[in-house]
Tab-separated table of C-alpha atoms in Angstrom:
chain	number	residue	atom	x	y	z
A	1457	TYR	CA	-26.867	-14.468	-24.460
A	1458	ASP	CA	-24.606	-17.318	-23.300
A	1459	SER	CA	-21.924	-16.643	-25.867
A	1460	GLU	CA	-21.797	-12.830	-25.703
A	1461	LEU	CA	-23.591	-11.183	-22.803
A	1462	LYS	CA	-23.355	-13.643	-19.932
A	1463	PHE	CA	-19.614	-13.207	-19.293
A	1464	ASN	CA	-19.763	-9.388	-19.472
A	1465	LEU	CA	-22.800	-9.192	-17.206
A	1466	GLN	CA	-21.250	-11.547	-14.643
A	1467	LYS	CA	-18.080	-9.450	-14.632
A	1468	LYS	CA	-20.056	-6.227	-14.017
A	1469	CYS	CA	-22.169	-7.868	-11.318
A	1470	GLN	CA	-19.001	-9.023	-9.545
A	1471	LEU	CA	-17.585	-5.473	-9.569
A	1472	ILE	CA	-20.821	-4.140	-8.050
A	1473	PHE	CA	-20.790	-6.915	-5.439
A	1474	ASN	CA	-17.142	-6.191	-4.516
A	1475	ARG	CA	-17.889	-2.473	-4.129
A	1476	ASN	CA	-20.932	-3.187	-1.927
A	1477	ILE	CA	-19.037	-5.674	0.252
A	1478	LYS	CA	-16.238	-3.152	0.816
A	1479	ARG	CA	-18.779	-0.466	1.748
A	1480	LEU	CA	-20.617	-2.801	4.121
A	1481	LEU	CA	-17.740	-4.711	5.719
A	1482	GLY	CA	-14.740	-2.431	5.278
A	1483	GLU	CA	-11.661	-4.566	4.824
A	1484	PHE	CA	-12.527	-8.145	3.853
A	1485	SER	CA	-9.421	-9.978	2.694
A	1486	PHE	CA	-8.342	-13.556	2.188
A	1487	HIS	CA	-5.906	-14.610	4.932
A	1488	HIS	CA	-5.161	-18.349	4.862
A	1489	ILE	CA	-6.247	-21.886	4.057
A	1490	GLY	CA	-6.862	-24.173	7.042
A	1491	TYR	CA	-5.575	-27.675	6.349
A	1492	ALA	CA	-6.612	-30.719	8.424
A	1493	CYS	CA	-3.941	-33.334	9.179
A	1494	THR	CA	-2.757	-35.808	11.785
A	1495	ASP	CA	1.011	-35.190	11.712
A	1496	PHE	CA	2.714	-31.836	11.138
A	1497	GLU	CA	6.054	-33.352	10.140
A	1498	LYS	CA	4.564	-35.546	7.396
A	1499	GLU	CA	2.797	-32.502	5.968
A	1500	MET	CA	5.923	-30.348	6.291
A	1501	HIS	CA	7.806	-32.772	4.063
A	1502	CYS	CA	5.326	-32.204	1.233
A	1503	PHE	CA	4.861	-28.462	1.778
A	1504	THR	CA	8.633	-27.919	1.892
A	1505	LEU	CA	8.780	-29.330	-1.644
A	1506	LEU	CA	6.438	-26.486	-2.629
A	1507	GLY	CA	8.618	-23.824	-1.013
A	1508	TYR	CA	6.800	-23.485	2.311
A	1509	ARG	CA	8.478	-22.865	5.664
A	1510	GLN	CA	7.150	-22.579	9.198
A	1511	LYS	CA	6.116	-19.000	10.021
A	1512	ASP	CA	6.446	-19.107	13.804
A	1513	SER	CA	5.927	-21.396	16.803
A	1514	ASP	CA	3.202	-24.028	16.933
A	1515	PHE	CA	0.170	-23.115	19.015
A	1516	ILE	CA	-2.545	-24.922	20.948
A	1517	ASP	CA	-6.136	-23.719	21.025
A	1518	GLU	CA	-7.832	-25.585	23.870
A	1519	THR	CA	-11.221	-24.023	23.099
A	1520	GLN	CA	-11.270	-25.440	19.573
A	1521	GLY	CA	-9.413	-28.614	20.499
A	1522	VAL	CA	-6.677	-28.156	17.894
A	1523	GLU	CA	-2.966	-27.626	17.553
A	1524	GLY	CA	-1.806	-25.386	14.730
A	1525	ARG	CA	1.181	-24.328	12.684
A	1526	PHE	CA	1.259	-21.547	10.093
A	1527	LEU	CA	3.284	-21.977	6.909
A	1528	ILE	CA	4.351	-19.315	4.437
A	1529	ALA	CA	5.959	-19.311	1.007
A	1530	ASP	CA	6.739	-16.632	-1.538
A	1531	ASN	CA	3.793	-15.828	-3.832
A	1532	GLN	CA	1.615	-18.575	-2.339
A	1533	PRO	CA	-1.319	-18.525	0.096
A	1534	GLU	CA	-0.590	-18.881	3.787
A	1535	ILE	CA	-1.418	-22.348	5.143
A	1536	GLU	CA	-2.577	-23.220	8.649
A	1537	LEU	CA	-1.851	-26.860	9.450
A	1538	LEU	CA	-4.279	-28.125	12.073
A	1539	LYS	CA	-4.443	-31.381	13.986
A	1540	ASN	CA	-6.634	-32.548	16.834
A	1541	SER	CA	-5.375	-31.929	20.336
A	1542	GLU	CA	-5.246	-34.967	22.578
A	1543	ASN	CA	-8.761	-36.389	23.161
A	1544	SER	CA	-10.300	-33.940	20.653
A	1545	THR	CA	-12.539	-34.869	17.717
A	1546	THR	CA	-12.765	-31.434	16.052
A	1547	LEU	CA	-11.149	-32.540	12.784
A	1548	ASP	CA	-12.303	-36.167	12.758
A	1549	TYR	CA	-14.896	-35.692	10.000
A	1550	TRP	CA	-12.363	-34.128	7.622
A	1551	ILE	CA	-9.601	-36.599	8.435
A	1552	ARG	CA	-11.892	-39.631	8.235
A	1553	ASN	CA	-13.140	-38.491	4.810
A	1554	LYS	CA	-9.630	-37.576	3.597
A	1555	ILE	CA	-10.582	-33.917	3.137
A	1556	LYS	CA	-7.476	-31.806	3.620
A	1557	VAL	CA	-8.898	-28.310	3.059
A	1558	TYR	CA	-10.698	-27.512	6.293
A	1559	HIS	CA	-11.533	-23.817	5.789
A	1560	PHE	CA	-10.685	-20.536	4.096
A	1561	ALA	CA	-10.045	-17.627	6.469
A	1562	TYR	CA	-10.735	-13.950	5.880
A	1563	THR	CA	-9.808	-10.875	7.878
A	1564	VAL	CA	-12.685	-8.470	8.299
A	1565	LYS	CA	-12.750	-4.984	9.752
A	1566	ASN	CA	-16.486	-4.787	10.531
A	1567	PHE	CA	-16.695	-8.189	12.217
A	1568	ASP	CA	-20.240	-7.889	13.592
A	1569	GLU	CA	-21.623	-6.608	10.271
A	1570	ALA	CA	-19.915	-9.467	8.410
A	1571	LEU	CA	-21.394	-12.013	10.792
A	1572	LYS	CA	-24.859	-10.496	10.376
A	1573	LYS	CA	-24.461	-10.470	6.569
A	1574	PHE	CA	-23.541	-14.166	6.498
A	1575	LYS	CA	-26.424	-15.092	8.843
A	1576	ASN	CA	-28.835	-13.206	6.572
A	1577	SER	CA	-27.533	-15.159	3.563
A	1578	LYS	CA	-28.589	-18.506	5.105
A	1579	SER	CA	-25.130	-19.288	6.441
A	1580	ILE	CA	-24.869	-21.053	9.791
A	1581	VAL	CA	-22.598	-19.917	12.595
A	1582	ALA	CA	-20.733	-23.154	13.253
A	1583	ARG	CA	-18.747	-21.777	16.165
A	1584	GLN	CA	-19.681	-18.634	18.084
A	1585	PRO	CA	-17.215	-15.720	18.127
A	1586	GLU	CA	-14.360	-16.166	20.573
A	1587	ILE	CA	-10.938	-14.689	21.158
A	1588	SER	CA	-8.343	-16.582	19.125
A	1589	LYS	CA	-5.354	-17.963	21.012
A	1590	TYR	CA	-3.185	-17.207	17.964
A	1591	PHE	CA	-4.492	-13.845	16.717
A	1592	GLY	CA	-5.644	-12.348	20.033
A	1593	LYS	CA	-8.741	-11.063	18.199
A	1594	ARG	CA	-12.241	-12.446	17.715
A	1595	ILE	CA	-12.717	-15.287	15.259
A	1596	CYS	CA	-15.823	-17.113	14.158
A	1597	PHE	CA	-16.500	-20.112	11.928
A	1598	VAL	CA	-19.376	-19.881	9.459
A	1599	MET	CA	-20.789	-22.675	7.294
A	1600	LEU	CA	-21.881	-21.261	3.945
A	1601	PRO	CA	-25.054	-22.588	2.278
A	1602	ASN	CA	-22.866	-24.772	0.000
A	1603	MET	CA	-21.429	-26.452	3.154
A	1604	PHE	CA	-18.039	-24.752	2.869
A	1605	LEU	CA	-16.522	-23.591	6.159
A	1606	ILE	CA	-14.967	-20.130	6.445
A	1607	GLU	CA	-13.273	-18.416	9.344
A	1608	LEU	CA	-13.719	-14.715	10.014
A	1609	ILE	CA	-10.835	-12.968	11.774
A	1610	GLU	CA	-11.388	-9.536	13.272
A	1611	VAL	CA	-8.822	-6.839	12.421
């Protein structure tokens, strides 16, 4: 089984899962990686070496207590640099533990259905849906059962 069938069965199961997710949620696509830091310019130095450039103006999200900057590069995932706003502790856990990857973000067409699906799969809504200062659409942070944080962005 392990040497012959397991790989083929996993591949077929993944195709079925992808088809069911698309039917249930509509569009569900990877958007960006959220990256926790304390200084945008220090991070820019390193990301520039990898071909990244700033996408547009920095933003402040008072509700979340963060400042952000999106970076783009050819044939690479979009990066969202995030740092705490003044007097905020939102990113303290990640920064204190030297964890740079804060979250993965996904755009989703059927936002409410996606949120319900994640809740039913023992995920925890870490931050209730709110209108994003950057996207102008609803976003929500969900902690998966493996303790990985994702962001859902309504399209």
